[in-house]
PDB file of C-alpha atoms in Angstrom:
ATOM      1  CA  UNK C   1     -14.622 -27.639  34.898  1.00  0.00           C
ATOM      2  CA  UNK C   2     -15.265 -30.302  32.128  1.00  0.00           C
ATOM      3  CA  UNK C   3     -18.979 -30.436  32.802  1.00  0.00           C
ATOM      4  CA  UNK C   4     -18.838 -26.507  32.270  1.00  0.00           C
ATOM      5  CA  UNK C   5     -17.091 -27.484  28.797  1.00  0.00           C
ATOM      6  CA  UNK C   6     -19.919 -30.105  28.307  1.00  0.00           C
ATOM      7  CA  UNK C   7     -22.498 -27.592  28.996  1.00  0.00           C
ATOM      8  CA  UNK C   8     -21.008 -24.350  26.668  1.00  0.00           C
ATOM      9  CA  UNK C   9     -20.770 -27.195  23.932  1.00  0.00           C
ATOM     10  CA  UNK C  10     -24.660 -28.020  24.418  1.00  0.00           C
ATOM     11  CA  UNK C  11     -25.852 -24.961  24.453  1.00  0.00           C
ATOM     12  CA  UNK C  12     -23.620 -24.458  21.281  1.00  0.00           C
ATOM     13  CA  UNK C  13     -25.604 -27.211  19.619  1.00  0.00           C
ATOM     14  CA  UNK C  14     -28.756 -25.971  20.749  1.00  0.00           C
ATOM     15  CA  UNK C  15     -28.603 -22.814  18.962  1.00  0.00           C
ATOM     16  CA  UNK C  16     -27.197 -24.175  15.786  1.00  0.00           C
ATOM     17  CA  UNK C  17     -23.187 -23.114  16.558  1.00  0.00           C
ATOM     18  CA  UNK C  18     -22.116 -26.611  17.353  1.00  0.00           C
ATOM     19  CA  UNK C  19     -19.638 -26.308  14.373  1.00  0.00           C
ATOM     20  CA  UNK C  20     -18.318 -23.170  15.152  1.00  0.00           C
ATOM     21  CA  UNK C  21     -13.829 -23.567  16.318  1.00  0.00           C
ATOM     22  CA  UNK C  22     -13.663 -22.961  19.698  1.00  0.00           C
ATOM     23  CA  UNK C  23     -10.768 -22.123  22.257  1.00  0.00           C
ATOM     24  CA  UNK C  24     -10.507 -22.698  25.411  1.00  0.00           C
ATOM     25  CA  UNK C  25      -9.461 -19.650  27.672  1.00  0.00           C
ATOM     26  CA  UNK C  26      -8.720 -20.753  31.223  1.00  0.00           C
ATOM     27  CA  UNK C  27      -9.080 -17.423  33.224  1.00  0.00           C
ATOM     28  CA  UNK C  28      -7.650 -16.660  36.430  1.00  0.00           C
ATOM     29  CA  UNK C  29      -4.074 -17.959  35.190  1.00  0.00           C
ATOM     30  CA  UNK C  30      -2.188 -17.482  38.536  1.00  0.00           C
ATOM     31  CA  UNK C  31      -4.532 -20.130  40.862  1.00  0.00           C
ATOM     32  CA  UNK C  32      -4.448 -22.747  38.102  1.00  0.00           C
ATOM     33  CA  UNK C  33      -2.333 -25.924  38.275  1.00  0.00           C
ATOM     34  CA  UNK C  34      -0.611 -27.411  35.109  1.00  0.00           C
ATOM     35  CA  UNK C  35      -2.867 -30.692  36.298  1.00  0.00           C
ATOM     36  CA  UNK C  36      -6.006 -28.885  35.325  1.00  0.00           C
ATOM     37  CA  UNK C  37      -4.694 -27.423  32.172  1.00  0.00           C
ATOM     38  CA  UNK C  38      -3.548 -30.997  31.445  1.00  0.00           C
ATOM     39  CA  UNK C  39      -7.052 -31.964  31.845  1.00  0.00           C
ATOM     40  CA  UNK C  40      -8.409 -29.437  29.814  1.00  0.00           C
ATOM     41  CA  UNK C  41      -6.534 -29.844  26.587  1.00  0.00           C
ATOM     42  CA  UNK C  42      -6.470 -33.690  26.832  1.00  0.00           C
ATOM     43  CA  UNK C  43     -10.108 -34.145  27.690  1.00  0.00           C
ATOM     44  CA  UNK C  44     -11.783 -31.227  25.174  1.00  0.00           C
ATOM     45  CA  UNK C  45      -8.922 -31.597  22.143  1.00  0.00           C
ATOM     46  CA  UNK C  46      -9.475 -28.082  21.785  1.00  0.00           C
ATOM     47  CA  UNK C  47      -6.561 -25.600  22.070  1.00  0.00           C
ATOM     48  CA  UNK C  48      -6.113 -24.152  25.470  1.00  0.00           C
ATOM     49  CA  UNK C  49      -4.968 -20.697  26.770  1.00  0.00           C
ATOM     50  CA  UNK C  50      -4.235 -19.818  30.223  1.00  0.00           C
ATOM     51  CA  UNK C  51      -4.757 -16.307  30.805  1.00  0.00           C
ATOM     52  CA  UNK C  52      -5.594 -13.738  33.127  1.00  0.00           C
ATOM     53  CA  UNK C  53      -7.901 -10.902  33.138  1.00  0.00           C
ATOM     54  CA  UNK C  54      -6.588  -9.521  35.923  1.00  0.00           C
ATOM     55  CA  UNK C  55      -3.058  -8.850  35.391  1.00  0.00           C
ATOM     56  CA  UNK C  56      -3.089  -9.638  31.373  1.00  0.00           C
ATOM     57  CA  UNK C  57      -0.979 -13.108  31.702  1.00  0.00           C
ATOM     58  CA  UNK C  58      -1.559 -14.940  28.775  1.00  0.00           C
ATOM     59  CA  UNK C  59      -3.416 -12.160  26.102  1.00  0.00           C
ATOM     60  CA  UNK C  60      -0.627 -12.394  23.861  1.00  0.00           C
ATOM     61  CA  UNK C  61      -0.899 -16.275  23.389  1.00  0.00           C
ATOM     62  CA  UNK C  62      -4.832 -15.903  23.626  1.00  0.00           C
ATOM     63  CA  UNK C  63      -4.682 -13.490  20.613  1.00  0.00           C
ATOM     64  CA  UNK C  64      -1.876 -15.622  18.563  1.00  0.00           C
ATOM     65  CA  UNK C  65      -4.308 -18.806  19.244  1.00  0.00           C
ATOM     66  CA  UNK C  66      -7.649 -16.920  17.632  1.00  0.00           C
ATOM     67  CA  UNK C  67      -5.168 -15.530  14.820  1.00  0.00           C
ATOM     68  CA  UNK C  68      -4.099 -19.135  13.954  1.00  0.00           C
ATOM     69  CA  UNK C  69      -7.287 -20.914  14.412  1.00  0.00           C
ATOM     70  CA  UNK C  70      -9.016 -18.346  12.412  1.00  0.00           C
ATOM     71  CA  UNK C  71      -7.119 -18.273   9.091  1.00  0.00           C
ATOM     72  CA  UNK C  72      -7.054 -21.691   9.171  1.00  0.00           C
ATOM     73  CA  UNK C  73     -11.139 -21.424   8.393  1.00  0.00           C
ATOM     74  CA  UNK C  74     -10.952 -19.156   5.537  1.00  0.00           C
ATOM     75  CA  UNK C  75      -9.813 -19.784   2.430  1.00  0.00           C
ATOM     76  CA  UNK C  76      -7.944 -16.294   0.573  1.00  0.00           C
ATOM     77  CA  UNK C  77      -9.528 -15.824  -2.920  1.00  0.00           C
ATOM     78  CA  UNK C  78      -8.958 -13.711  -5.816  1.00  0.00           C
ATOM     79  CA  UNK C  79     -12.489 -14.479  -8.012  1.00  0.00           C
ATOM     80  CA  UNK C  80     -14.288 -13.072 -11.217  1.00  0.00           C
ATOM     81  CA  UNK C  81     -17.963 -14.594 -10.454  1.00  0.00           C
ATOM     82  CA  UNK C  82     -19.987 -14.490 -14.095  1.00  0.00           C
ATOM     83  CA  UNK C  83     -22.902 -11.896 -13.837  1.00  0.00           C
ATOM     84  CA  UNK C  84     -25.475 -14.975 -14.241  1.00  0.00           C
ATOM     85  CA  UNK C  85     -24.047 -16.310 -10.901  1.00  0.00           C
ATOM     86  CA  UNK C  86     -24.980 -13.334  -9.154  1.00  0.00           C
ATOM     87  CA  UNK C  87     -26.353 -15.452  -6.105  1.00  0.00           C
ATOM     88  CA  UNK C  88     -22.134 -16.276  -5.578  1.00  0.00           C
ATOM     89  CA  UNK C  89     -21.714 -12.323  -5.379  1.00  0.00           C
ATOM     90  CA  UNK C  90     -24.375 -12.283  -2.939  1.00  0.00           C
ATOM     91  CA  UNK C  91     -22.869 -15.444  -0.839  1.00  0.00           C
ATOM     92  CA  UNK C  92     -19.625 -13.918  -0.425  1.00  0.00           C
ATOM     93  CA  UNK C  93     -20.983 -10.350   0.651  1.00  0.00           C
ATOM     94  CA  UNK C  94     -23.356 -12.371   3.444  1.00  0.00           C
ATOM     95  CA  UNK C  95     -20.621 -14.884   4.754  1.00  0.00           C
ATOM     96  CA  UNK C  96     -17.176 -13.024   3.446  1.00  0.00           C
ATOM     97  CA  UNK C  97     -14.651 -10.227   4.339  1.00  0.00           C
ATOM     98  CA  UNK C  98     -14.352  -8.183   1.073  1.00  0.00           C
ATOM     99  CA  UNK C  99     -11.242  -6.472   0.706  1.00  0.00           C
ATOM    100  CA  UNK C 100     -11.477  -5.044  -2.816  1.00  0.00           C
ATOM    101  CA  UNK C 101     -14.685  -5.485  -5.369  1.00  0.00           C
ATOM    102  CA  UNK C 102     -15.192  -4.405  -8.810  1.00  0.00           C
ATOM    103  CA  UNK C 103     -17.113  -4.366 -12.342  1.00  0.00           C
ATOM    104  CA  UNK C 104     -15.436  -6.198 -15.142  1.00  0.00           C
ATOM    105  CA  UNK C 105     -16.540  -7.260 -18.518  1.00  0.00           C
ATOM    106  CA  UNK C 106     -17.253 -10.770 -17.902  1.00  0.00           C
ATOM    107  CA  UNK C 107     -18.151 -10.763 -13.833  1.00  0.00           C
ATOM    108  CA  UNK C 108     -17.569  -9.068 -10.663  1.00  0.00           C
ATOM    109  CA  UNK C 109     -14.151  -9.627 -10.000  1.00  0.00           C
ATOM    110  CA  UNK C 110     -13.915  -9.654  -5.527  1.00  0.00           C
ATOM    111  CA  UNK C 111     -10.752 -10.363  -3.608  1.00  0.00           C
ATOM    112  CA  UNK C 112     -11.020 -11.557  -0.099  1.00  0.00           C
ATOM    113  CA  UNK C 113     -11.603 -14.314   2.388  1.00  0.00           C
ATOM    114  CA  UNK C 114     -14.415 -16.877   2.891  1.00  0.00           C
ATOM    115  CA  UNK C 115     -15.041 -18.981   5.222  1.00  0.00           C
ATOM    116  CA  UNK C 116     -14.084 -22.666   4.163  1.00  0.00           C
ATOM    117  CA  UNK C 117     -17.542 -24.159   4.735  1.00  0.00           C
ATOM    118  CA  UNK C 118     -18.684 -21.780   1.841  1.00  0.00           C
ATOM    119  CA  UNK C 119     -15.988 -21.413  -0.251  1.00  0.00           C
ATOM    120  CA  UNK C 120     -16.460 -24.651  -2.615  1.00  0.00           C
ATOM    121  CA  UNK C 121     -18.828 -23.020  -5.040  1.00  0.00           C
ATOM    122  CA  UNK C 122     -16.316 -19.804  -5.588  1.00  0.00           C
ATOM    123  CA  UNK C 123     -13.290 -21.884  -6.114  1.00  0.00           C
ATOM    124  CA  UNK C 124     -14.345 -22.586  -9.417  1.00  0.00           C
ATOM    125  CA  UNK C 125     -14.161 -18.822 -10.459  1.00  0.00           C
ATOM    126  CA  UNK C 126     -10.683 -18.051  -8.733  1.00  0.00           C
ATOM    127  CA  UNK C 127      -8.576 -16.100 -10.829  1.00  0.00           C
ATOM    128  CA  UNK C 128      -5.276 -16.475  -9.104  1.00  0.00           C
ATOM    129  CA  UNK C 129      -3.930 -17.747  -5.978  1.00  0.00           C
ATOM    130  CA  UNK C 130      -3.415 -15.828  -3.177  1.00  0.00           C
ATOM    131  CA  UNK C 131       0.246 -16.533  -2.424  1.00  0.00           C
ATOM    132  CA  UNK C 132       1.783 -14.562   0.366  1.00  0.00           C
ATOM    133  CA  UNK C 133      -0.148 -16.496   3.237  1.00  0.00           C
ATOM    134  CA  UNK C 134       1.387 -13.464   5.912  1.00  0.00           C
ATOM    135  CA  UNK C 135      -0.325 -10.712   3.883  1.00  0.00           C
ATOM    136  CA  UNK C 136      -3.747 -13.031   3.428  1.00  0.00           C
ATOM    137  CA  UNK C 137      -3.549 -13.489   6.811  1.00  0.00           C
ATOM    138  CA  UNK C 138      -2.900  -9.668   8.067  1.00  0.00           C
ATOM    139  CA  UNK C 139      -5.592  -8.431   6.167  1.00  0.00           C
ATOM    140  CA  UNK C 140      -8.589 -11.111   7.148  1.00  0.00           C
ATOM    141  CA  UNK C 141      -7.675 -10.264  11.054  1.00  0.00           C
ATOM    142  CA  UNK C 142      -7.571  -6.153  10.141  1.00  0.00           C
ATOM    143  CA  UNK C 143     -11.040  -6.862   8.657  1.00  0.00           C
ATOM    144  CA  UNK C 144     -12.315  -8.798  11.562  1.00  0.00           C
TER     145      UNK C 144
END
């Protein structure tokens, strides 16, 4: 099993998604022993889910695991971009979930989520802080 790990991760850096969070999602719950699952989370330090496809075992915690491990990759921002930085409207529309967009005097004001590893360049426009984490959260995953 760990050399199938090895290889995913490989190919993963091969095609230039070696960064990308991963999860592991041990299938075929009922034939697995807590020894391998052991195995797995020690050996890859990635979180692991036991599930099954079969009988659904597991889909629940599968679906909490991508809902925590992906808000904790974007960053919630509330953002009035100057109209001479139009290249930041255009880097949140490329890598970003917009949930609301409009036309102001003095920039394009755009509420929504980026992903961390291009959010540093925006953070200097943020107009306020997105506070309620829950409702951040519930609308980057009804997005997705």
């Amino acid at each position: 099993m760990l050399n199938q790990i090895k290889a995913v991760e490989q190919v993963l850096e091969e095609i230039g998604a070696g960064g990308c969070p991963m999860i592991v999602a041990l299938n075929k719950a009922d034939l697995l022993s807590s020894d391998i699952i052991q195995i797995a989370d020690v050996a890859t330090e990635l979180p692991t889910v036991r599930v099954s496809a079969l009988n659904g075992t597991g889909m629940d915690e599968l679906m909490r695991c991508i809902s925590d491990n992906l808000v904790l990759q974007f960053d919630a921002l509330d953002v009035v971009i100057p109209y001479e930085r139009g290249e930041l409207v255009a880097q949140f529309h490329q890598f970003g979930t917009i949930e609301e967009e409009c036309y102001e005097a003095n920039g394009t004001h755009i509420r929504g989520h980026m992903p961390k590893n291009h959010s540093g360049p925006l953070l200097a426009f943020q107009w306020r802080f997105i506070e309620d984490e829950a409702e951040s959260r519930q609308n980057l995953l009804g997005k997705q």
